[in-house]
Amino acid sequence: MDYGYQLLRHAVRQVFGNLGQAARLTLLLAMAPTIFLAVTNTDLMTGGPGFDPSNPNAQQMPEVNWLLVLIGAILSVVAWVWAAVAWHRFVLLEEYASGPIPSWRGSSNGRYFIRALQVGLILVGAMIAMTIIIGLVVMILPGFGVGLILGIGLIIGISWVGTRVGLVLPAAAIDAPLSIGESWQVTGPVSGQILLPIIVIALVGGLLSQAVLVLFGVGIVAVLVSAVISWLQLLVNLALMTTLYGNLVEGRQLH
């Protein structure tokens, strides 16, 4: 069986086969930033009364309290790290939730945050390099179709690089030593196969997001449904890295 398909199947089963525990470990934390934004910036979530961006005579953009937005952004980072560490530890260490939210692990969360920053900087560098290359290609071969294909390739490429170096994240969550170079090296033999789950996860997430726009338009319902979809997509992406770490670093079998 193709390794990429095995990875995808295992990651999806990891999430949906443990959906109850996944919700206890991560859902409240994942939804907290959205709830905070909905409560503190209602107009931003709903577009405000009578707001219609397609109408040239529409009211001005709703006022936004940027201090609260900043607080919400910080809350998002803390909640994301907290939830991600809890999920990795559940999968790799069978550490279950003992309450409505997982236990706070300061050292692990701090280490995870630093690793996530390092991975983020690598992705920014990769994005800049790829964008320059895409710009040169578009100059030589102008056209909407070429730009669209290269844009999709950029998203896939960034996700691929992130997955290659991202095994440091589950390692940090369980306090195991693994460098970014080692993560890149250990994923080398399967670097081509991991493209399948990356593409499928991104494609399904994009299609579901578009479906939300068609079904619900804009507003608080659309935001909440989108937040749930983003939560599930995040879990599957984390499960993909956790599966790779378990298989390539710890030697676990893919079932």
Tab-separated table of C-alpha atoms in Angstrom:
chain	number	residue	atom	x	y	z
A	1	MET	CA	0.000	0.000	0.000
A	2	ASP	CA	1.280	3.478	-0.857
A	3	TYR	CA	2.981	5.114	2.124
A	4	GLY	CA	1.295	8.458	1.503
A	5	TYR	CA	-2.146	6.835	1.580
A	6	GLN	CA	-1.234	4.963	4.763
A	7	LEU	CA	-0.166	8.232	6.361
A	8	LEU	CA	-3.388	9.973	5.373
A	9	ARG	CA	-5.586	7.103	6.558
A	10	HIS	CA	-3.741	6.832	9.869
A	11	ALA	CA	-3.905	10.594	10.530
A	12	VAL	CA	-7.639	10.729	9.762
A	13	ARG	CA	-8.340	7.677	11.935
A	14	GLN	CA	-6.222	9.170	14.691
A	15	VAL	CA	-8.513	12.215	14.803
A	16	PHE	CA	-11.965	10.806	14.056
A	17	GLY	CA	-11.348	7.580	15.955
A	18	ASN	CA	-10.616	9.635	19.070
A	19	LEU	CA	-12.933	12.565	18.394
A	20	GLY	CA	-14.397	12.643	21.899
A	21	GLN	CA	-11.008	12.825	23.559
A	22	ALA	CA	-9.805	15.254	20.878
A	23	ALA	CA	-12.697	17.558	21.727
A	24	ARG	CA	-11.966	17.376	25.457
A	25	LEU	CA	-8.292	18.101	24.876
A	26	THR	CA	-8.459	20.807	22.236
A	27	LEU	CA	-11.922	22.065	21.220
A	28	LEU	CA	-12.466	24.603	23.993
A	29	LEU	CA	-8.926	25.918	23.589
A	30	ALA	CA	-9.260	26.059	19.798
A	31	MET	CA	-12.577	27.901	19.976
A	32	ALA	CA	-11.557	30.312	22.751
A	33	PRO	CA	-10.000	32.941	20.411
A	34	THR	CA	-13.075	32.911	18.141
A	35	ILE	CA	-15.422	33.246	21.102
A	36	PHE	CA	-13.299	36.082	22.482
A	37	LEU	CA	-13.395	37.892	19.124
A	38	ALA	CA	-17.145	37.350	18.818
A	39	VAL	CA	-17.784	38.797	22.270
A	40	THR	CA	-15.407	41.746	22.058
A	41	ASN	CA	-15.729	42.704	18.368
A	42	THR	CA	-19.275	41.808	17.355
A	43	ASP	CA	-19.309	44.181	14.370
A	44	LEU	CA	-16.108	42.649	13.026
A	45	MET	CA	-17.690	39.190	13.106
A	46	THR	CA	-21.014	40.193	11.577
A	47	GLY	CA	-19.976	43.074	9.344
A	48	GLY	CA	-22.000	45.482	11.457
A	49	PRO	CA	-25.568	46.597	10.876
A	50	GLY	CA	-26.297	47.163	7.250
A	51	PHE	CA	-22.722	46.510	6.176
A	52	ASP	CA	-22.451	45.439	2.532
A	53	PRO	CA	-18.957	45.604	0.971
A	54	SER	CA	-20.407	45.089	-2.547
A	55	ASN	CA	-22.536	48.236	-2.256
A	56	PRO	CA	-20.653	51.435	-3.215
A	57	ASN	CA	-22.929	53.341	-0.836
A	58	ALA	CA	-22.351	50.923	2.017
A	59	GLN	CA	-21.556	52.139	5.473
A	60	GLN	CA	-17.933	52.482	6.439
A	61	MET	CA	-16.049	49.524	7.821
A	62	PRO	CA	-17.039	48.691	11.389
A	63	GLU	CA	-14.785	50.079	14.096
A	64	VAL	CA	-12.334	47.600	15.533
A	65	ASN	CA	-10.747	47.705	18.966
A	66	TRP	CA	-7.198	46.794	17.971
A	67	LEU	CA	-6.070	46.348	21.574
A	68	LEU	CA	-8.649	43.604	21.980
A	69	VAL	CA	-7.604	42.143	18.617
A	70	LEU	CA	-4.000	42.014	19.879
A	71	ILE	CA	-5.134	40.336	23.092
A	72	GLY	CA	-7.115	37.880	20.976
A	73	ALA	CA	-4.025	37.138	18.860
A	74	ILE	CA	-1.945	36.411	21.950
A	75	LEU	CA	-4.764	34.256	23.300
A	76	SER	CA	-4.816	32.378	19.984
A	77	VAL	CA	-1.093	31.569	20.184
A	78	VAL	CA	-1.297	30.406	23.800
A	79	ALA	CA	-4.421	28.333	23.154
A	80	TRP	CA	-2.977	26.791	19.977
A	81	VAL	CA	0.268	25.766	21.683
A	82	TRP	CA	-1.598	24.424	24.718
A	83	ALA	CA	-3.970	22.366	22.558
A	84	ALA	CA	-1.262	21.089	20.204
A	85	VAL	CA	0.967	19.898	23.048
A	86	ALA	CA	-1.976	18.154	24.698
A	87	TRP	CA	-2.906	16.401	21.448
A	88	HIS	CA	0.649	15.224	20.721
A	89	ARG	CA	1.009	13.920	24.270
A	90	PHE	CA	-2.315	12.077	24.045
A	91	VAL	CA	-1.290	10.281	20.864
A	92	LEU	CA	2.323	9.529	21.771
A	93	LEU	CA	2.079	9.103	25.552
A	94	GLU	CA	-1.611	8.185	25.961
A	95	GLU	CA	-2.035	11.163	28.275
A	96	TYR	CA	-5.788	11.683	28.668
A	97	ALA	CA	-7.644	14.802	29.735
A	98	SER	CA	-8.637	14.832	33.398
A	99	GLY	CA	-10.940	17.840	33.143
A	100	PRO	CA	-12.622	20.195	30.661
A	101	ILE	CA	-9.188	21.349	29.467
A	102	PRO	CA	-5.825	19.568	29.502
A	103	SER	CA	-3.200	20.166	32.159
A	104	TRP	CA	-0.921	23.163	31.597
A	105	ARG	CA	2.668	22.036	31.008
A	106	GLY	CA	4.780	25.169	31.133
A	107	SER	CA	8.139	23.732	30.061
A	108	SER	CA	6.686	21.646	27.239
A	109	ASN	CA	4.492	24.504	26.020
A	110	GLY	CA	7.419	26.916	26.119
A	111	ARG	CA	9.664	24.515	24.227
A	112	TYR	CA	6.901	23.908	21.693
A	113	PHE	CA	6.414	27.658	21.185
A	114	ILE	CA	10.126	28.171	20.507
A	115	ARG	CA	10.179	25.284	18.046
A	116	ALA	CA	7.065	26.632	16.334
A	117	LEU	CA	8.775	30.020	15.967
A	118	GLN	CA	11.806	28.345	14.410
A	119	VAL	CA	9.627	26.398	11.984
A	120	GLY	CA	7.717	29.600	11.192
A	121	LEU	CA	10.919	31.481	10.364
A	122	ILE	CA	12.002	28.659	8.064
A	123	LEU	CA	8.634	28.787	6.309
A	124	VAL	CA	8.888	32.577	5.893
A	125	GLY	CA	12.308	32.142	4.298
A	126	ALA	CA	11.013	29.368	2.039
A	127	MET	CA	8.022	31.497	1.055
A	128	ILE	CA	10.226	34.450	0.126
A	129	ALA	CA	12.493	32.241	-1.980
A	130	MET	CA	9.563	30.518	-3.723
A	131	THR	CA	7.771	33.823	-4.310
A	132	ILE	CA	10.854	35.258	-6.030
A	133	ILE	CA	11.083	32.194	-8.279
A	134	ILE	CA	7.354	32.354	-9.064
A	135	GLY	CA	7.656	36.057	-9.877
A	136	LEU	CA	10.451	35.362	-12.362
A	137	VAL	CA	8.467	32.550	-13.994
A	138	VAL	CA	5.341	34.729	-14.290
A	139	MET	CA	7.428	37.470	-15.914
A	140	ILE	CA	8.637	34.968	-18.516
A	141	LEU	CA	5.300	33.153	-18.900
A	142	PRO	CA	2.552	35.662	-18.049
A	143	GLY	CA	-1.003	34.452	-17.727
A	144	PHE	CA	-3.684	33.833	-15.114
A	145	GLY	CA	-3.463	30.054	-15.475
A	146	VAL	CA	0.288	30.007	-14.910
A	147	GLY	CA	-0.031	32.261	-11.880
A	148	LEU	CA	-2.828	30.133	-10.430
A	149	ILE	CA	-0.888	26.888	-10.823
A	150	LEU	CA	2.241	28.423	-9.321
A	151	GLY	CA	0.209	29.880	-6.455
A	152	ILE	CA	-1.205	26.453	-5.635
A	153	GLY	CA	2.307	25.054	-5.919
A	154	LEU	CA	3.503	27.675	-3.433
A	155	ILE	CA	0.933	26.589	-0.840
A	156	ILE	CA	1.801	22.912	-1.326
A	157	GLY	CA	5.519	23.666	-1.226
A	158	ILE	CA	5.280	25.606	2.026
A	159	SER	CA	3.185	22.824	3.585
A	160	TRP	CA	5.734	20.250	2.385
A	161	VAL	CA	8.657	22.132	3.931
A	162	GLY	CA	6.660	22.621	7.136
A	163	THR	CA	5.964	18.900	7.373
A	164	ARG	CA	9.601	17.999	6.672
A	165	VAL	CA	10.892	20.153	9.526
A	166	GLY	CA	7.756	19.900	11.678
A	167	LEU	CA	8.638	16.655	13.477
A	168	VAL	CA	10.418	18.850	16.006
A	169	LEU	CA	6.948	19.875	17.252
A	170	PRO	CA	5.708	16.494	18.535
A	171	ALA	CA	9.233	15.902	19.844
A	172	ALA	CA	9.080	19.149	21.831
A	173	ALA	CA	5.626	18.260	23.144
A	174	ILE	CA	6.919	15.058	24.757
A	175	ASP	CA	10.275	16.598	25.777
A	176	ALA	CA	12.260	14.427	23.364
A	177	PRO	CA	15.453	15.658	21.651
A	178	LEU	CA	15.165	16.240	17.900
A	179	SER	CA	16.775	18.978	15.841
A	180	ILE	CA	15.348	20.592	12.724
A	181	GLY	CA	18.175	19.067	10.690
A	182	GLU	CA	17.349	15.619	12.048
A	183	SER	CA	13.676	16.125	11.222
A	184	TRP	CA	14.581	17.039	7.642
A	185	GLN	CA	16.921	14.068	7.371
A	186	VAL	CA	14.560	11.450	8.789
A	187	THR	CA	11.741	12.519	6.448
A	188	GLY	CA	14.019	12.412	3.405
A	189	PRO	CA	13.214	8.835	2.328
A	190	VAL	CA	9.460	9.590	2.293
A	191	SER	CA	9.652	13.197	1.073
A	192	GLY	CA	7.727	12.408	-2.101
A	193	GLN	CA	5.062	10.250	-0.463
A	194	ILE	CA	4.051	12.897	2.078
A	195	LEU	CA	2.751	15.095	-0.748
A	196	LEU	CA	-0.452	13.041	-1.025
A	197	PRO	CA	-1.764	13.687	2.501
A	198	ILE	CA	-0.624	17.330	2.335
A	199	ILE	CA	-2.555	17.942	-0.897
A	200	VAL	CA	-5.672	16.038	0.206
A	201	ILE	CA	-5.882	17.775	3.598
A	202	ALA	CA	-5.456	21.224	2.029
A	203	LEU	CA	-7.946	20.461	-0.766
A	204	VAL	CA	-10.655	19.148	1.557
A	205	GLY	CA	-10.173	22.075	3.934
A	206	GLY	CA	-10.429	24.574	1.080
A	207	LEU	CA	-13.570	22.962	-0.349
A	208	LEU	CA	-15.260	22.900	3.059
A	209	SER	CA	-14.409	26.575	3.611
A	210	GLN	CA	-15.969	27.483	0.270
A	211	ALA	CA	-19.035	25.409	1.127
A	212	VAL	CA	-19.442	27.396	4.349
A	213	LEU	CA	-19.428	30.663	2.385
A	214	VAL	CA	-22.052	29.329	-0.023
A	215	LEU	CA	-24.307	27.910	2.698
A	216	PHE	CA	-23.976	30.538	5.419
A	217	GLY	CA	-22.496	33.643	3.755
A	218	VAL	CA	-20.964	35.943	6.368
A	219	GLY	CA	-21.872	36.309	10.003
A	220	ILE	CA	-21.472	34.620	13.329
A	221	VAL	CA	-22.782	31.215	12.165
A	222	ALA	CA	-20.318	31.114	9.279
A	223	VAL	CA	-17.481	32.123	11.597
A	224	LEU	CA	-18.300	29.409	14.127
A	225	VAL	CA	-18.686	26.693	11.474
A	226	SER	CA	-15.418	27.805	9.874
A	227	ALA	CA	-13.745	27.671	13.279
A	228	VAL	CA	-14.846	24.049	13.740
A	229	ILE	CA	-13.571	23.145	10.267
A	230	SER	CA	-10.253	24.872	11.004
A	231	TRP	CA	-10.060	22.954	14.298
A	232	LEU	CA	-10.520	19.612	12.548
A	233	GLN	CA	-8.032	20.542	9.815
A	234	LEU	CA	-5.507	21.568	12.461
A	235	LEU	CA	-5.961	18.272	14.279
A	236	VAL	CA	-5.443	16.264	11.092
A	237	ASN	CA	-2.302	18.255	10.255
A	238	LEU	CA	-0.976	17.703	13.773
A	239	ALA	CA	-1.905	14.025	13.479
A	240	LEU	CA	0.081	13.824	10.237
A	241	MET	CA	3.232	15.110	11.953
A	242	THR	CA	2.587	12.929	14.998
A	243	THR	CA	2.168	9.879	12.765
A	244	LEU	CA	5.391	10.657	10.916
A	245	TYR	CA	7.232	11.147	14.195
A	246	GLY	CA	5.901	7.909	15.647
A	247	ASN	CA	6.746	5.943	12.514
A	248	LEU	CA	10.073	7.453	11.450
A	249	VAL	CA	11.587	8.374	14.819
A	250	GLU	CA	10.029	5.929	17.278
A	251	GLY	CA	9.635	3.061	14.821
A	252	ARG	CA	5.889	2.575	15.315
A	253	GLN	CA	3.971	0.710	12.637
A	254	LEU	CA	1.218	2.294	10.559
A	255	HIS	CA	-1.984	0.304	11.078
